[in-house]
PDB file of C-alpha atoms in Angstrom:
ATOM      1  CA  MET A   1      -2.689   3.493 -24.855  1.00  0.00           C
ATOM      2  CA  LYS A   2       0.671   3.213 -22.941  1.00  0.00           C
ATOM      3  CA  ASN A   3      -0.928   4.358 -19.846  1.00  0.00           C
ATOM      4  CA  LYS A   4      -3.722   1.770 -20.155  1.00  0.00           C
ATOM      5  CA  ILE A   5      -1.241  -1.109 -20.542  1.00  0.00           C
ATOM      6  CA  PHE A   6       1.101   0.115 -17.709  1.00  0.00           C
ATOM      7  CA  ILE A   7      -1.669   0.633 -15.116  1.00  0.00           C
ATOM      8  CA  SER A   8      -3.220  -2.813 -16.091  1.00  0.00           C
ATOM      9  CA  VAL A   9       0.130  -4.489 -15.776  1.00  0.00           C
ATOM     10  CA  VAL A  10       0.703  -3.001 -12.332  1.00  0.00           C
ATOM     11  CA  TYR A  11      -2.798  -4.090 -11.156  1.00  0.00           C
ATOM     12  CA  THR A  12      -2.274  -7.611 -12.601  1.00  0.00           C
ATOM     13  CA  ALA A  13       1.252  -7.936 -11.132  1.00  0.00           C
ATOM     14  CA  ALA A  14      -0.079  -6.830  -7.739  1.00  0.00           C
ATOM     15  CA  ALA A  15      -2.920  -9.327  -7.891  1.00  0.00           C
ATOM     16  CA  VAL A  16      -0.665 -12.226  -8.949  1.00  0.00           C
ATOM     17  CA  LEU A  17       1.799 -11.407  -6.081  1.00  0.00           C
ATOM     18  CA  LEU A  18      -1.074 -11.109  -3.596  1.00  0.00           C
ATOM     19  CA  LEU A  19      -2.510 -14.471  -4.809  1.00  0.00           C
ATOM     20  CA  ALA A  20       0.648 -16.530  -5.099  1.00  0.00           C
ATOM     21  CA  GLY A  21       3.220 -14.777  -2.962  1.00  0.00           C
ATOM     22  CA  PRO A  22       2.011 -15.781   0.507  1.00  0.00           C
ATOM     23  CA  HIS A  23       2.095 -19.521  -0.648  1.00  0.00           C
ATOM     24  CA  THR A  24       5.459 -19.383  -2.514  1.00  0.00           C
ATOM     25  CA  LEU A  25       7.715 -16.344  -2.335  1.00  0.00           C
ATOM     26  CA  PHE A  26       6.931 -14.826   1.068  1.00  0.00           C
ATOM     27  CA  LYS A  27       5.289 -17.784   2.927  1.00  0.00           C
ATOM     28  CA  VAL A  28       2.758 -17.205   5.640  1.00  0.00           C
ATOM     29  CA  CYS A  29       2.908 -19.297   8.864  1.00  0.00           C
ATOM     30  CA  GLU A  30       2.102 -22.980   8.630  1.00  0.00           C
ATOM     31  CA  LEU A  31      -1.544 -23.919   8.738  1.00  0.00           C
ATOM     32  CA  THR A  32      -2.488 -25.097  12.210  1.00  0.00           C
ATOM     33  CA  GLU A  33      -5.680 -26.285  13.774  1.00  0.00           C
ATOM     34  CA  PRO A  34      -7.377 -23.915  14.405  1.00  0.00           C
ATOM     35  CA  PRO A  35      -6.001 -21.633  11.815  1.00  0.00           C
ATOM     36  CA  MET A  36      -4.102 -18.549  13.035  1.00  0.00           C
ATOM     37  CA  LYS A  37      -5.181 -15.017  12.212  1.00  0.00           C
ATOM     38  CA  CYS A  38      -2.455 -14.631   9.568  1.00  0.00           C
ATOM     39  CA  TRP A  39      -3.877 -17.510   7.610  1.00  0.00           C
ATOM     40  CA  TRP A  40      -7.223 -15.849   7.546  1.00  0.00           C
ATOM     41  CA  THR A  41      -5.619 -12.609   6.432  1.00  0.00           C
ATOM     42  CA  VAL A  42      -3.992 -14.353   3.500  1.00  0.00           C
ATOM     43  CA  ARG A  43      -7.353 -15.886   2.557  1.00  0.00           C
ATOM     44  CA  ALA A  44      -8.973 -12.358   2.703  1.00  0.00           C
ATOM     45  CA  GLU A  45      -6.178 -10.935   0.569  1.00  0.00           C
ATOM     46  CA  THR A  46      -7.243 -13.444  -2.105  1.00  0.00           C
ATOM     47  CA  GLY A  47     -10.421 -11.467  -2.402  1.00  0.00           C
ATOM     48  CA  THR A  48      -8.578  -8.159  -2.845  1.00  0.00           C
ATOM     49  CA  ALA A  49      -6.372  -9.756  -5.463  1.00  0.00           C
ATOM     50  CA  VAL A  50      -9.508 -10.859  -7.421  1.00  0.00           C
ATOM     51  CA  LEU A  51     -10.691  -7.282  -7.260  1.00  0.00           C
ATOM     52  CA  LEU A  52      -7.363  -5.983  -8.630  1.00  0.00           C
ATOM     53  CA  PHE A  53      -7.691  -8.411 -11.586  1.00  0.00           C
ATOM     54  CA  VAL A  54     -11.103  -7.008 -12.145  1.00  0.00           C
ATOM     55  CA  SER A  55      -9.657  -3.386 -11.994  1.00  0.00           C
ATOM     56  CA  ALA A  56      -7.085  -4.392 -14.588  1.00  0.00           C
ATOM     57  CA  GLY A  57      -9.638  -5.704 -16.973  1.00  0.00           C
ATOM     58  CA  LEU A  58     -11.885  -2.730 -16.547  1.00  0.00           C
ATOM     59  CA  TYR A  59      -8.988  -0.306 -17.022  1.00  0.00           C
ATOM     60  CA  VAL A  60      -7.945  -1.998 -20.279  1.00  0.00           C
ATOM     61  CA  PHE A  61     -11.441  -1.751 -21.651  1.00  0.00           C
ATOM     62  CA  SER A  62     -12.274   1.747 -20.442  1.00  0.00           C
ATOM     63  CA  SER A  63     -12.631   4.166 -23.212  1.00  0.00           C
ATOM     64  CA  THR A  64     -13.211   7.533 -21.510  1.00  0.00           C
ATOM     65  CA  THR A  65     -11.163   9.490 -18.999  1.00  0.00           C
ATOM     66  CA  ARG A  66     -14.158   9.343 -16.522  1.00  0.00           C
ATOM     67  CA  GLU A  67     -14.289   5.460 -16.702  1.00  0.00           C
ATOM     68  CA  LYS A  68     -10.486   5.425 -16.053  1.00  0.00           C
ATOM     69  CA  ILE A  69     -10.926   7.804 -13.052  1.00  0.00           C
ATOM     70  CA  TYR A  70     -13.620   5.597 -11.609  1.00  0.00           C
ATOM     71  CA  THR A  71     -11.710   2.377 -12.113  1.00  0.00           C
ATOM     72  CA  SER A  72      -8.735   3.955 -10.551  1.00  0.00           C
ATOM     73  CA  ILE A  73     -10.679   5.064  -7.506  1.00  0.00           C
ATOM     74  CA  PHE A  74     -12.073   1.509  -7.229  1.00  0.00           C
ATOM     75  CA  ALA A  75      -8.528   0.052  -7.338  1.00  0.00           C
ATOM     76  CA  ALA A  76      -7.285   2.662  -4.715  1.00  0.00           C
ATOM     77  CA  ALA A  77      -9.979   1.595  -2.397  1.00  0.00           C
ATOM     78  CA  ASP A  78      -9.221  -1.959  -2.977  1.00  0.00           C
ATOM     79  CA  THR A  79      -5.515  -1.403  -2.373  1.00  0.00           C
ATOM     80  CA  ILE A  80      -6.206   0.347   0.953  1.00  0.00           C
ATOM     81  CA  PHE A  81      -7.931  -2.858   1.972  1.00  0.00           C
ATOM     82  CA  VAL A  82      -4.789  -4.743   0.969  1.00  0.00           C
ATOM     83  CA  ILE A  83      -2.908  -2.744   3.520  1.00  0.00           C
ATOM     84  CA  LEU A  84      -5.454  -2.602   6.271  1.00  0.00           C
ATOM     85  CA  LEU A  85      -6.291  -6.354   6.302  1.00  0.00           C
ATOM     86  CA  PRO A  86      -2.973  -7.365   7.891  1.00  0.00           C
ATOM     87  CA  PHE A  87      -2.451  -4.138   9.777  1.00  0.00           C
ATOM     88  CA  VAL A  88      -5.775  -3.510  11.476  1.00  0.00           C
ATOM     89  CA  LEU A  89      -8.700  -5.469  10.178  1.00  0.00           C
ATOM     90  CA  ILE A  90      -7.631  -9.105  10.744  1.00  0.00           C
ATOM     91  CA  GLY A  91      -3.967  -9.068  11.814  1.00  0.00           C
ATOM     92  CA  GLY A  92      -1.605 -11.906  12.319  1.00  0.00           C
ATOM     93  CA  CYS A  93       0.340 -13.868  14.910  1.00  0.00           C
ATOM     94  CA  SER A  94       1.087 -12.157  18.244  1.00  0.00           C
ATOM     95  CA  MET A  95       4.748 -13.077  18.205  1.00  0.00           C
ATOM     96  CA  ASN A  96       6.786 -10.576  16.258  1.00  0.00           C
ATOM     97  CA  THR A  97       9.273 -13.340  15.175  1.00  0.00           C
ATOM     98  CA  MET A  98       6.729 -15.408  13.285  1.00  0.00           C
ATOM     99  CA  PRO A  99       6.969 -15.593   9.429  1.00  0.00           C
ATOM    100  CA  CYS A 100       3.837 -13.598   8.895  1.00  0.00           C
ATOM    101  CA  ARG A 101       5.206 -10.530  10.871  1.00  0.00           C
ATOM    102  CA  THR A 102       8.721 -10.720   9.499  1.00  0.00           C
ATOM    103  CA  VAL A 103       8.207 -11.688   5.761  1.00  0.00           C
ATOM    104  CA  THR A 104       4.695 -11.971   4.566  1.00  0.00           C
ATOM    105  CA  PHE A 105       3.045  -8.810   5.928  1.00  0.00           C
ATOM    106  CA  PRO A 106       5.922  -6.534   5.043  1.00  0.00           C
ATOM    107  CA  ALA A 107       5.729  -7.880   1.425  1.00  0.00           C
ATOM    108  CA  ILE A 108       1.969  -7.299   1.388  1.00  0.00           C
ATOM    109  CA  TYR A 109       2.575  -3.698   2.647  1.00  0.00           C
ATOM    110  CA  ALA A 110       5.104  -3.081  -0.034  1.00  0.00           C
ATOM    111  CA  ILE A 111       2.787  -4.419  -2.798  1.00  0.00           C
ATOM    112  CA  GLY A 112      -0.138  -2.334  -1.435  1.00  0.00           C
ATOM    113  CA  ILE A 113       1.928   0.831  -1.066  1.00  0.00           C
ATOM    114  CA  ILE A 114       3.628   0.674  -4.435  1.00  0.00           C
ATOM    115  CA  THR A 115       0.194  -0.018  -6.130  1.00  0.00           C
ATOM    116  CA  LEU A 116      -1.510   2.787  -4.196  1.00  0.00           C
ATOM    117  CA  ILE A 117       1.292   5.323  -5.118  1.00  0.00           C
ATOM    118  CA  VAL A 118       0.955   4.286  -8.853  1.00  0.00           C
ATOM    119  CA  THR A 119      -2.806   4.712  -8.619  1.00  0.00           C
ATOM    120  CA  ALA A 120      -2.703   7.959  -6.895  1.00  0.00           C
ATOM    121  CA  GLY A 121      -0.251   9.315  -9.601  1.00  0.00           C
ATOM    122  CA  ASN A 122      -2.484   8.002 -12.260  1.00  0.00           C
ATOM    123  CA  LEU A 123      -5.457   9.692 -10.668  1.00  0.00           C
ATOM    124  CA  ILE A 124      -3.731  12.921 -10.606  1.00  0.00           C
ATOM    125  CA  VAL A 125      -2.801  12.678 -14.347  1.00  0.00           C
ATOM    126  CA  LEU A 126      -6.310  11.598 -15.224  1.00  0.00           C
ATOM    127  CA  ILE A 127      -8.008  14.449 -13.245  1.00  0.00           C
ATOM    128  CA  MET A 128      -5.615  16.993 -14.864  1.00  0.00           C
ATOM    129  CA  LYS A 129      -6.498  15.545 -18.273  1.00  0.00           C
ATOM    130  CA  SER A 130     -10.283  15.648 -17.435  1.00  0.00           C
ATOM    131  CA  GLY A 131     -10.037  19.229 -16.549  1.00  0.00           C
ATOM    132  CA  ARG A 132      -8.160  20.084 -19.908  1.00  0.00           C
ATOM    133  CA  GLU A 133     -10.893  18.159 -21.830  1.00  0.00           C
ATOM    134  CA  HIS A 134     -13.667  20.313 -20.230  1.00  0.00           C
ATOM    135  CA  LEU A 135     -11.850  23.508 -21.155  1.00  0.00           C
ATOM    136  CA  HIS A 136     -11.905  22.675 -24.815  1.00  0.00           C
TER     137      HIS A 136
END
């Protein structure tokens, strides 16, 4: 039960930070006309945050180890996209001194990497538990 709560809290915290952070804590560049790439990256991160909320909900209500494994795999894939959106898929401003490059993207990378590490650790524990369950 503690594992369910901890993992769900991690996913929910990451989702909240990805949703609100670029607009409050680690602000992205100002909106211009036309919008810069970093603005679109933050918009796309909204989708990954929603999927992390879904992962948190699914994890809380999962009852079997297999369901937890599948939910964790889903969350890991989503978290990989969290990291890839600013790094490769969309990107940001070309100047390295812009707020998106100095503050926003490093914060997004940190959120993504921490969530991915927690998820990978959880997957290892779940797979080991799954193996023990099949032995009995």
